[in-house]
Amino acid sequence: MTHKTLKQLDKEAVKKLQEIENQEEPLKPRDRLGIPPQPMPEQSPEERVHNINEVGYGYTEAQARLEAMRCLQCKNKPCVDGCPVRIDIPAFVQAVADGDFAEAARIIKRNSLLPAVCGRVCPQETQCQQPCTVGKSLKDTEKSVSIGRLERFVADWERENKGVTVPEIAEPTGKKVAVVGSGPASLVVAADARRKGHDVTILEAFHKFGGVMMYGIPEFRLAKSIVQSEIDTLRKMGVKLVPNFVVGRTRKLHDLIEKDGYDAIFLGAGAGLPRMTDIEGENLVGVFSANEYLTRANLMRAYDKERAETPIYNSRKVAVLGGGNVAMDAARTAKRLGAEEVHIVYRRSEEEMPARVEEVAHAKEEGIQLHTLRNIKRVLGTEDGRVQSAVIAKYELGEPDDSGRRRPVEIEGSEYTMDVDTVIIAVGNLTNPLIKQTTPAIETDEKGHMLTDENGRTSMPRVYAGGDIVLGAATVILAMGEGRKAAVSINEFLESEDS
Ligand SMILES: Cc1cc2nc3c(=O)[nH]c(=O)nc-3n(C[C@H](O)[C@H](O)[C@H](O)COP(=O)(O)OP(=O)(O)OC[C@H]3O[C@@H](n4cnc5c(N)ncnc54)[C@H](O)[C@@H]3O)c2cc1C
């Protein structure tokens, strides 16, 4: 969060880089700790609330090299332990410091198929950057090496300078793989199975591919062109992509095996079922699930008011219930769609908010008002059934609950009314029960998550699963990791005589 322009930041970085390169002695750890952390150049809040373009512009080359020089190249590599897919972070960071961005991209891609996505949306502050020795030495994890921004820089550099490279595909094996859904878990499985020469088909319920990366996370955090370029690569690799295909409705799971002759199936159907609250007034016109709101804005171009065929509800005062990334995304989208006031109502304190710190800070900069230790108790409507106001109660924190966080306790008699015309519910997502309902033989837990073994195998022969459908609403990188694990297992199975 800086108020300097991209030009100013680049100029400062170029100067500092020259100073370092003119030194005769190599950098000592003390010098590295003295290099200023590089802020992300970004659109000003005043400007960005009027467009849907990405907030961050990305590092310039000088900034990236300088930031990479802050890395101490620790022998024990605590950052690698913090990365769910174990990218060799010190090695790629060193390549950036040396200005060898192509080598940095090669190193990252050994472990991660979607670095441009992960560099933008991974919660690095609680993963690779948290144990970073630089942050620890400076007694401020916000000053850790910005591994995520460097990952983004490398991925963007590769796309802009080298174009998308299509991996080599092995000789055809004659085996057919169906991949259900097209989120990050599925994209990884499709790529890894196709590389082995299998005939891979993605079956996606929506008319667009990419899962939550396309329909959930807004353009201002993750440009859709980045996800689209990954989909285009899969197409060039020979993966077939079928839209508007709902497994369980268009075709049952066992029919894919018995009638369509698929040798293996990967279920990556995610956790796209919004959890609602059952509060009074939830059925009023003007109450949305965050899923619906964001899908309308992202996939159905609601933001393009003048030209879109699916304009969204015209909101002036919006209350969003929840404190995660989904709540931040919905609130910031509402602001960009023209709402005058946007309020986030969250039961715990700001410290407990599950959203990324950066997203909360961006939301506040954009004028979103946080109402912590508050909850919406009821939504009141007009005579014609539209939202008129929300009844809100105040809370205080009590003893810790099962999650280890302090339980919010309602303060008696604290209710008050807030005038709003729109309420967006963002209190979590569940797995869609359709596949289980239409395939009773497949085992799930009590929450509906698919049960798998350590290799991603479900209880049904030839059927594998991974990502949010197994983990519950999680993260892009964890979904990718699950996809990779299942793909190894699928490829081994298809090479074995049992298949
Ligand atoms: C608004 C929002 C913001 C988020 N922000 C972040 C973030 O900043 N960082 C982060 O790491 N994670 C974030 N997440 C979570 C992350 O996006 C998910 O964990 C991840 O996308 C899960 O990947 P997946 O492959 O399991 O499935 P998904 O991405 O959920 O994709 C599943 C796909 O399966 C399709 N499908 C469902 N049922 C069927 C069926 N029966 N037949 C065919 N297709 C089907 C769906 O249409 C969808 O396209 C966010 C999630 C949301 C909703």
Coordinates of C-alpha atoms and ligand atoms in Angstrom, one line a residue:
M1 CA 0.0 0.0 0.0
T2 CA 2.0 2.9 -1.3
H3 CA 1.1 6.3 -2.6
K4 CA 4.1 6.4 -5.0
T5 CA 3.5 5.9 -8.7
L6 CA 5.0 3.0 -10.6
K7 CA 7.4 5.5 -12.3
Q8 CA 8.7 6.8 -8.9
L9 CA 9.1 3.3 -7.4
D10 CA 11.0 2.1 -10.5
K11 CA 13.3 5.1 -10.5
E12 CA 14.2 4.5 -6.8
A13 CA 14.7 0.8 -7.5
V14 CA 16.9 1.4 -10.5
K15 CA 19.1 3.8 -8.5
K16 CA 19.5 1.4 -5.6
L17 CA 20.2 -1.5 -7.9
Q18 CA 23.0 0.5 -9.6
E19 CA 24.5 1.4 -6.2
I20 CA 24.6 -2.3 -5.3
E21 CA 26.0 -3.4 -8.7
N22 CA 28.7 -0.8 -8.4
Q23 CA 29.9 -2.2 -5.1
E24 CA 33.0 -4.4 -5.4
E25 CA 32.2 -6.6 -2.4
P26 CA 29.4 -9.1 -2.7
L27 CA 26.3 -8.4 -0.5
K28 CA 26.6 -9.5 3.1
P29 CA 23.5 -10.6 5.1
R30 CA 23.6 -7.2 6.9
D31 CA 23.5 -5.4 3.5
R32 CA 20.6 -7.6 2.3
L33 CA 18.6 -6.8 5.4
G34 CA 19.2 -3.1 4.7
I35 CA 17.6 -3.2 1.3
P36 CA 14.2 -1.5 1.5
P37 CA 11.2 -3.9 1.0
Q38 CA 9.7 -3.1 -2.4
P39 CA 6.1 -1.9 -2.3
M40 CA 3.6 -3.1 -5.0
P41 CA 2.9 -0.3 -7.4
E42 CA -0.9 -0.1 -7.6
Q43 CA -3.8 2.0 -8.8
S44 CA -4.9 4.7 -6.3
P45 CA -8.1 3.9 -4.4
E46 CA -9.9 6.9 -5.9
E47 CA -9.1 5.6 -9.4
R48 CA -9.7 1.9 -8.9
V49 CA -13.2 2.0 -7.5
H50 CA -14.3 3.3 -10.9
N51 CA -12.9 0.4 -12.9
I52 CA -12.5 -3.4 -12.6
N53 CA -8.9 -3.5 -13.6
E54 CA -6.3 -5.2 -11.4
V55 CA -5.3 -3.2 -8.3
G56 CA -1.6 -4.1 -8.4
Y57 CA 0.5 -3.4 -11.6
G58 CA 3.2 -5.9 -10.6
Y59 CA 6.9 -5.2 -9.9
T60 CA 9.1 -3.6 -12.5
E61 CA 12.3 -5.6 -13.3
A62 CA 14.5 -3.4 -11.1
Q63 CA 12.0 -3.8 -8.2
A64 CA 11.9 -7.5 -8.6
R65 CA 15.7 -7.9 -8.7
L66 CA 16.1 -5.7 -5.7
E67 CA 13.4 -7.5 -3.7
A68 CA 15.0 -10.8 -4.6
M69 CA 18.4 -9.5 -3.3
R70 CA 16.8 -9.2 0.1
C71 CA 16.7 -13.0 0.3
L72 CA 19.4 -14.5 2.7
Q73 CA 19.4 -17.8 0.8
C74 CA 19.0 -19.7 4.1
K75 CA 20.3 -23.3 4.2
N76 CA 17.3 -24.6 6.0
K77 CA 14.8 -22.9 3.5
P78 CA 11.9 -22.4 6.0
C79 CA 9.9 -20.7 3.1
V80 CA 9.9 -24.1 1.2
D81 CA 8.3 -25.8 4.2
G82 CA 5.6 -23.0 4.2
C83 CA 4.7 -23.6 0.5
P84 CA 2.0 -26.3 0.0
V85 CA 3.6 -27.4 -3.3
R86 CA 7.2 -27.0 -2.1
I87 CA 8.5 -24.7 -4.8
D88 CA 12.3 -24.3 -4.5
I89 CA 11.8 -20.6 -3.5
P90 CA 15.5 -19.7 -2.7
A91 CA 16.6 -21.0 -6.1
F92 CA 13.9 -19.1 -8.1
V93 CA 14.5 -15.9 -6.0
Q94 CA 18.3 -16.2 -6.7
A95 CA 17.6 -16.5 -10.4
V96 CA 15.4 -13.3 -10.2
A97 CA 18.2 -11.5 -8.3
D98 CA 20.6 -12.5 -11.2
G99 CA 18.2 -11.2 -13.8
D100 CA 17.7 -14.7 -15.2
F101 CA 13.9 -14.6 -15.3
A102 CA 13.5 -17.6 -17.7
E103 CA 15.4 -19.8 -15.3
A104 CA 13.3 -18.5 -12.4
A105 CA 10.1 -19.5 -14.4
R106 CA 11.6 -23.0 -15.1
I107 CA 12.2 -23.6 -11.4
I108 CA 8.7 -22.5 -10.3
K109 CA 7.0 -24.6 -13.0
R110 CA 8.6 -27.8 -11.7
N111 CA 6.1 -27.6 -8.8
S112 CA 3.4 -25.1 -9.8
L113 CA 1.4 -25.1 -13.0
L114 CA -0.4 -21.8 -12.2
P115 CA 2.2 -19.3 -10.9
A116 CA 0.5 -16.2 -12.3
V117 CA -2.6 -17.2 -10.4
C118 CA -0.8 -18.2 -7.1
G119 CA 1.4 -15.2 -7.2
R120 CA -1.7 -13.1 -7.1
V121 CA -4.1 -14.9 -4.7
C122 CA -2.1 -17.3 -2.5
P123 CA -2.2 -16.3 1.2
Q124 CA 1.6 -16.0 1.2
E125 CA 1.6 -14.1 4.5
T126 CA 0.4 -17.3 6.3
Q127 CA 2.4 -19.7 4.1
C128 CA 5.9 -19.2 2.6
Q129 CA 6.4 -15.6 3.8
Q130 CA 5.5 -16.3 7.5
P131 CA 8.6 -18.3 8.4
C132 CA 10.9 -16.1 6.2
T133 CA 14.2 -15.4 8.1
V134 CA 14.3 -11.8 6.7
G135 CA 10.9 -11.0 8.3
K136 CA 12.0 -12.7 11.5
S137 CA 15.3 -10.8 11.6
L138 CA 13.5 -7.5 11.0
K139 CA 10.9 -8.5 13.6
D140 CA 8.0 -7.8 11.2
T141 CA 6.6 -10.5 8.9
E142 CA 5.3 -7.8 6.6
K143 CA 9.0 -7.2 5.8
S144 CA 9.6 -10.8 4.8
V145 CA 10.8 -11.2 1.2
S146 CA 7.7 -10.7 -1.0
I147 CA 7.8 -14.2 -2.5
G148 CA 4.3 -14.0 -3.9
R149 CA 5.0 -10.7 -5.8
L150 CA 8.2 -12.2 -7.2
E151 CA 6.3 -15.3 -8.3
R152 CA 3.7 -13.1 -10.1
F153 CA 6.5 -11.0 -11.7
V154 CA 8.2 -14.1 -13.1
A155 CA 5.0 -15.6 -14.4
D156 CA 4.0 -12.4 -16.0
W157 CA 7.5 -11.8 -17.5
E158 CA 7.4 -15.3 -19.0
R159 CA 3.9 -14.8 -20.5
E160 CA 4.8 -11.4 -22.0
N161 CA 8.3 -12.3 -23.2
K162 CA 8.3 -16.0 -24.1
G163 CA 4.6 -16.6 -24.8
V164 CA 2.8 -19.7 -23.6
T165 CA 4.8 -22.8 -24.2
V166 CA 3.0 -26.1 -24.8
P167 CA 4.5 -29.0 -23.0
E168 CA 5.5 -32.2 -24.8
I169 CA 2.8 -34.9 -25.0
A170 CA 3.6 -38.6 -24.9
E171 CA 2.4 -41.1 -27.6
P172 CA -1.4 -41.8 -27.4
T173 CA -2.2 -44.5 -24.8
G174 CA -5.7 -45.1 -25.9
K175 CA -6.9 -44.4 -22.4
K176 CA -9.7 -41.9 -21.7
V177 CA -9.8 -39.6 -18.7
A178 CA -12.8 -37.4 -17.7
V179 CA -12.1 -34.4 -15.5
V180 CA -15.2 -33.0 -13.8
G181 CA -15.1 -29.3 -13.2
S182 CA -12.4 -26.9 -14.4
G183 CA -11.1 -25.2 -11.3
P184 CA -7.4 -25.3 -10.3
A185 CA -7.4 -29.0 -9.1
S186 CA -9.0 -30.1 -12.4
L187 CA -6.6 -28.0 -14.6
V188 CA -3.6 -29.7 -13.0
V189 CA -5.1 -33.2 -13.4
A190 CA -6.0 -32.5 -17.1
A191 CA -2.5 -31.2 -17.9
D192 CA -0.6 -34.0 -16.0
A193 CA -2.8 -36.8 -17.5
R194 CA -2.6 -35.3 -21.0
R195 CA 1.2 -35.1 -20.9
K196 CA 1.2 -38.9 -20.4
G197 CA -0.6 -39.3 -23.7
H198 CA -4.1 -40.0 -22.3
D199 CA -7.2 -38.7 -24.1
V200 CA -8.5 -36.1 -21.6
T201 CA -11.9 -34.4 -21.5
I202 CA -13.0 -31.6 -19.1
L203 CA -16.7 -31.6 -18.3
E204 CA -17.8 -28.2 -16.9
A205 CA -21.2 -27.2 -15.6
F206 CA -20.8 -23.5 -16.4
H207 CA -20.4 -22.0 -19.9
K208 CA -16.9 -20.8 -19.0
F209 CA -13.9 -22.7 -17.8
G210 CA -11.7 -21.9 -14.8
G211 CA -13.9 -22.6 -11.7
V212 CA -13.8 -20.0 -8.9
M213 CA -10.8 -18.3 -10.6
M214 CA -13.2 -17.3 -13.3
Y215 CA -16.6 -16.9 -11.6
G216 CA -15.6 -16.1 -8.0
I217 CA -12.4 -14.1 -7.7
P218 CA -13.0 -10.7 -9.3
E219 CA -11.0 -9.2 -12.2
F220 CA -9.5 -6.5 -9.9
R221 CA -7.6 -9.3 -8.0
L222 CA -7.0 -11.8 -10.8
A223 CA -7.3 -10.8 -14.5
K224 CA -9.4 -13.3 -16.3
S225 CA -7.0 -13.2 -19.3
I226 CA -4.5 -15.0 -17.1
V227 CA -6.8 -17.9 -16.4
Q228 CA -8.0 -17.9 -20.0
S229 CA -4.4 -18.3 -21.2
E230 CA -4.0 -21.5 -19.0
I231 CA -7.2 -22.9 -20.5
D232 CA -5.9 -22.0 -24.0
T233 CA -2.7 -24.0 -23.3
L234 CA -4.7 -27.0 -22.3
R235 CA -6.7 -26.8 -25.5
K236 CA -3.4 -26.5 -27.5
M237 CA -2.2 -29.7 -25.6
G238 CA -5.2 -31.5 -27.1
V239 CA -7.5 -31.5 -23.9
K240 CA -11.1 -31.5 -25.0
L241 CA -13.3 -29.0 -23.1
V242 CA -17.0 -29.5 -22.8
P243 CA -19.1 -26.6 -21.3
N244 CA -22.7 -26.8 -19.9
F245 CA -22.2 -30.4 -18.8
V246 CA -23.4 -31.1 -15.3
V247 CA -22.2 -34.5 -14.1
G248 CA -25.1 -36.0 -12.2
R249 CA -27.7 -34.3 -14.5
T250 CA -26.4 -34.3 -18.1
R251 CA -24.8 -37.7 -17.4
K252 CA -24.5 -39.8 -14.2
L253 CA -21.1 -40.6 -12.9
H254 CA -21.4 -44.4 -13.5
D255 CA -22.6 -43.8 -17.0
L256 CA -19.3 -42.0 -17.8
I257 CA -17.5 -45.3 -17.0
E258 CA -20.1 -47.8 -18.2
K259 CA -21.5 -46.2 -21.2
D260 CA -19.0 -43.6 -22.3
G261 CA -15.9 -45.7 -21.7
Y262 CA -13.8 -43.4 -19.5
D263 CA -11.0 -45.4 -17.9
A264 CA -10.6 -42.9 -15.0
I265 CA -12.5 -39.9 -13.7
F266 CA -11.3 -37.0 -11.5
L267 CA -14.0 -35.1 -9.5
G268 CA -12.9 -31.5 -9.0
A269 CA -16.4 -30.0 -8.6
G270 CA -15.3 -27.7 -5.8
A271 CA -17.5 -26.3 -3.0
G272 CA -19.8 -23.9 -4.8
L273 CA -22.9 -24.3 -2.8
P274 CA -23.4 -21.1 -0.7
R275 CA -24.2 -21.5 3.0
M276 CA -27.1 -19.3 3.9
T277 CA -28.1 -18.1 7.4
D278 CA -31.8 -18.8 7.8
I279 CA -32.3 -15.4 9.2
E280 CA -35.7 -13.7 8.9
G281 CA -35.9 -11.8 5.7
E282 CA -33.4 -13.8 3.7
N283 CA -35.9 -14.3 0.9
L284 CA -36.5 -10.6 0.3
V285 CA -35.6 -9.1 -3.1
G286 CA -32.1 -7.6 -2.7
V287 CA -30.6 -10.5 -0.6
F288 CA -27.9 -12.3 -2.5
S289 CA -25.5 -15.1 -1.8
A290 CA -22.0 -13.8 -2.5
N291 CA -21.7 -16.6 -5.0
E292 CA -24.6 -15.4 -7.0
Y293 CA -23.5 -11.8 -6.7
L294 CA -19.9 -12.5 -7.8
T295 CA -21.0 -14.9 -10.6
R296 CA -23.3 -12.3 -12.1
A297 CA -20.5 -9.7 -11.9
N298 CA -17.7 -11.9 -13.2
L299 CA -19.3 -14.4 -15.6
M300 CA -22.3 -12.5 -16.7
R301 CA -20.6 -9.1 -17.1
A302 CA -22.9 -7.3 -14.7
Y303 CA -20.2 -4.7 -14.4
D304 CA -20.6 -3.8 -18.0
K305 CA -23.9 -2.0 -17.3
E306 CA -24.4 -0.4 -20.7
R307 CA -23.9 -3.5 -22.8
A308 CA -24.4 -6.6 -20.6
E309 CA -27.7 -8.5 -21.1
T310 CA -27.7 -9.4 -17.4
P311 CA -27.5 -6.2 -15.4
I312 CA -27.3 -6.6 -11.7
Y313 CA -29.6 -5.2 -9.0
N314 CA -29.1 -1.4 -8.6
S315 CA -27.7 -1.0 -5.1
R316 CA -27.1 2.2 -3.1
K317 CA -26.4 0.9 0.4
V318 CA -25.0 -2.6 0.8
A319 CA -24.3 -4.7 3.8
V320 CA -22.1 -7.8 3.4
L321 CA -22.2 -10.4 6.1
G322 CA -18.9 -12.3 6.6
G323 CA -15.2 -11.6 7.1
G324 CA -13.4 -13.8 4.5
N325 CA -12.0 -13.2 1.1
V326 CA -15.4 -13.8 -0.4
A327 CA -16.9 -11.1 1.7
M328 CA -14.1 -8.6 0.7
D329 CA -14.6 -9.5 -2.9
A330 CA -18.3 -9.0 -2.8
A331 CA -18.0 -5.7 -1.0
R332 CA -15.4 -4.3 -3.3
T333 CA -17.4 -5.5 -6.3
A334 CA -20.5 -3.7 -5.0
K335 CA -18.5 -0.5 -4.7
R336 CA -17.2 -0.9 -8.3
L337 CA -20.8 -1.5 -9.4
G338 CA -21.7 1.9 -8.1
A339 CA -23.0 1.5 -4.5
E340 CA -22.6 4.7 -2.5
E341 CA -22.1 2.9 0.8
V342 CA -20.8 -0.6 1.5
H343 CA -20.7 -2.0 5.0
I344 CA -19.0 -5.3 6.1
V345 CA -20.7 -6.8 9.1
Y346 CA -18.5 -9.4 10.9
R347 CA -19.2 -11.2 14.2
R348 CA -15.6 -11.3 15.5
S349 CA -12.8 -8.6 15.6
E350 CA -10.7 -7.5 12.7
E351 CA -7.8 -9.6 13.9
E352 CA -9.9 -12.8 13.5
M353 CA -11.0 -12.0 10.0
P354 CA -10.1 -14.9 7.7
A355 CA -9.6 -12.6 4.7
R356 CA -6.1 -11.8 3.6
V357 CA -4.7 -8.7 5.4
E358 CA -3.9 -7.1 2.1
E359 CA -7.5 -7.5 0.9
V360 CA -8.9 -6.0 4.2
A361 CA -6.5 -3.1 3.8
H362 CA -7.5 -2.6 0.2
A363 CA -11.2 -2.7 1.1
K364 CA -10.7 0.0 3.8
E365 CA -8.7 2.2 1.4
E366 CA -11.6 2.0 -1.0
G367 CA -14.0 3.3 1.6
I368 CA -15.7 0.0 2.6
Q369 CA -16.8 0.4 6.2
L370 CA -16.0 -2.5 8.6
H371 CA -18.5 -3.2 11.4
T372 CA -16.7 -5.8 13.6
L373 CA -18.3 -7.6 16.6
R374 CA -21.6 -7.2 14.8
N375 CA -24.1 -9.6 13.2
I376 CA -27.2 -9.2 11.0
K377 CA -30.1 -10.7 13.0
R378 CA -32.9 -9.9 10.6
V379 CA -33.5 -8.2 7.3
L380 CA -36.6 -6.0 7.1
G381 CA -38.5 -5.4 3.8
T382 CA -40.8 -2.9 2.1
E383 CA -44.4 -3.8 1.4
D384 CA -43.4 -5.0 -2.0
G385 CA -40.8 -7.4 -0.6
R386 CA -37.6 -5.5 -1.2
V387 CA -34.8 -5.1 1.4
Q388 CA -35.3 -1.9 3.4
S389 CA -32.9 -2.3 6.4
A390 CA -30.9 -4.8 8.4
V391 CA -31.3 -5.3 12.2
I392 CA -27.8 -5.6 13.7
A393 CA -26.7 -6.8 17.1
K394 CA -23.4 -6.0 18.9
Y395 CA -21.1 -8.8 20.1
E396 CA -18.2 -9.3 22.5
L397 CA -15.6 -12.0 22.4
G398 CA -15.9 -14.8 25.0
E399 CA -14.0 -18.1 25.5
P400 CA -12.2 -19.8 22.6
D401 CA -14.4 -22.2 20.5
D402 CA -13.3 -25.4 18.7
S403 CA -11.5 -23.4 16.0
G404 CA -9.3 -21.8 18.8
R405 CA -10.8 -18.4 18.0
R406 CA -12.7 -16.5 20.8
R407 CA -16.4 -17.1 20.5
P408 CA -18.5 -14.1 19.7
V409 CA -21.2 -13.6 22.3
E410 CA -24.2 -11.3 21.6
I411 CA -24.7 -8.3 23.9
E412 CA -28.3 -8.3 25.1
G413 CA -30.4 -5.3 24.1
S414 CA -27.8 -4.0 21.7
E415 CA -29.8 -4.3 18.4
Y416 CA -30.0 -1.3 16.1
T417 CA -31.2 -0.8 12.5
M418 CA -29.1 0.1 9.5
D419 CA -30.8 1.3 6.3
V420 CA -29.7 -0.8 3.4
D421 CA -31.2 -1.9 0.1
T422 CA -29.0 -4.9 -0.5
V423 CA -27.6 -7.7 1.8
I424 CA -25.0 -10.1 0.5
I425 CA -24.4 -13.3 2.5
A426 CA -20.8 -14.5 2.5
V427 CA -20.6 -16.9 5.4
G428 CA -19.0 -19.9 3.7
N429 CA -19.6 -22.5 1.0
L430 CA -20.5 -26.2 1.0
T431 CA -20.0 -28.9 -1.5
N432 CA -22.8 -29.4 -4.0
P433 CA -24.7 -32.6 -3.1
L434 CA -25.7 -33.5 -6.7
I435 CA -22.9 -36.0 -7.4
K436 CA -23.5 -37.8 -4.1
Q437 CA -27.3 -37.8 -4.6
T438 CA -27.0 -39.3 -8.0
T439 CA -24.2 -41.7 -7.1
P440 CA -25.1 -43.1 -3.6
A441 CA -22.3 -45.6 -3.7
I442 CA -19.6 -43.0 -3.4
E443 CA -18.6 -42.3 0.2
T444 CA -18.6 -38.8 1.6
D445 CA -18.3 -37.4 5.2
E446 CA -21.2 -35.9 7.1
K447 CA -20.5 -32.5 5.5
G448 CA -20.7 -34.0 2.0
H449 CA -16.9 -33.9 1.3
M450 CA -15.7 -36.8 -0.9
L451 CA -13.7 -39.3 1.1
T452 CA -10.4 -40.1 -0.5
D453 CA -7.3 -42.1 0.4
E454 CA -3.8 -40.4 0.5
N455 CA -3.6 -40.9 -3.3
G456 CA -6.8 -39.1 -4.1
R457 CA -8.8 -42.4 -4.7
T458 CA -12.5 -42.4 -3.8
S459 CA -14.4 -45.4 -2.6
M460 CA -15.5 -46.0 -6.3
P461 CA -13.1 -47.9 -8.6
R462 CA -11.6 -45.6 -11.3
V463 CA -12.9 -42.4 -9.6
Y464 CA -10.5 -39.9 -7.9
A465 CA -11.3 -36.5 -6.3
G466 CA -9.4 -33.5 -5.1
G467 CA -9.6 -29.8 -4.3
D468 CA -12.5 -28.1 -2.4
I469 CA -14.8 -31.1 -3.0
V470 CA -12.5 -33.0 -0.6
L471 CA -11.1 -30.2 1.6
G472 CA -14.1 -28.0 1.9
A473 CA -13.7 -24.3 0.8
A474 CA -9.9 -24.0 0.9
T475 CA -7.3 -22.3 -1.4
V476 CA -6.1 -22.4 -5.0
I477 CA -2.7 -23.8 -4.1
L478 CA -4.1 -26.5 -1.9
A479 CA -6.5 -27.5 -4.7
M480 CA -3.6 -27.6 -7.2
G481 CA -1.6 -29.8 -4.8
E482 CA -4.6 -32.2 -4.5
G483 CA -4.9 -32.3 -8.3
R484 CA -1.2 -33.2 -8.7
K485 CA -1.4 -36.0 -6.1
A486 CA -4.5 -37.5 -7.8
A487 CA -2.9 -37.1 -11.3
V488 CA 0.1 -39.2 -10.2
S489 CA -2.3 -41.8 -8.9
I490 CA -4.4 -41.8 -12.1
N491 CA -1.4 -42.0 -14.4
E492 CA 0.0 -45.0 -12.3
F493 CA -3.3 -46.7 -12.5
L494 CA -3.7 -46.2 -16.3
E495 CA -0.2 -47.6 -16.8
S496 CA -1.0 -50.7 -14.7
E497 CA -2.5 -53.8 -16.1
D498 CA -5.7 -53.4 -13.9
S499 CA -6.9 -50.5 -16.1
Ligands
LIG1 C1 -14.9 -15.3 -4.0 C2 -13.8 -16.2 -3.7 C3 -12.6 -15.7 -3.4 C4 -11.5 -16.5 -3.2 N1 -10.3 -16.0 -2.9 C5 -9.2 -16.8 -2.8 C6 -7.9 -16.3 -2.6 O1 -7.7 -15.1 -2.6 N2 -6.9 -17.2 -2.5 C7 -7.1 -18.5 -2.6 O2 -6.1 -19.3 -2.6 N3 -8.3 -19.1 -2.7 C8 -9.4 -18.3 -2.8 N4 -10.6 -18.8 -2.9 C9 -10.8 -20.3 -2.8 C10 -10.3 -20.9 -4.1 O3 -10.8 -20.2 -5.2 C11 -10.8 -22.4 -4.1 O4 -10.3 -23.0 -3.0 C12 -10.4 -23.1 -5.4 O5 -10.8 -22.5 -6.6 C13 -10.9 -24.6 -5.4 O6 -10.5 -25.2 -6.6 P1 -11.3 -26.5 -7.1 O7 -10.4 -27.0 -8.3 O8 -11.5 -27.5 -6.0 O9 -12.7 -26.1 -7.6 P2 -13.4 -24.7 -8.1 O10 -12.5 -23.6 -8.4 O11 -14.5 -24.5 -7.1 O12 -14.1 -25.2 -9.5 C14 -15.0 -26.3 -9.5 C15 -15.7 -26.3 -10.9 O13 -16.5 -27.4 -11.0 C16 -17.7 -27.1 -11.6 N5 -18.7 -28.1 -11.2 C17 -19.4 -28.2 -10.0 N6 -20.2 -29.2 -10.0 C18 -20.1 -29.8 -11.3 C19 -20.8 -30.9 -11.9 N7 -21.7 -31.6 -11.2 N8 -20.5 -31.2 -13.2 C20 -19.6 -30.5 -13.9 N9 -18.9 -29.4 -13.3 C21 -19.2 -29.1 -12.0 C22 -18.0 -25.7 -11.2 O14 -18.9 -25.0 -12.1 C23 -16.6 -25.1 -11.1 O15 -16.2 -24.5 -12.4 C24 -11.7 -18.0 -3.1 C25 -13.0 -18.5 -3.3 C26 -14.0 -17.6 -3.6 C27 -15.4 -18.2 -3.8

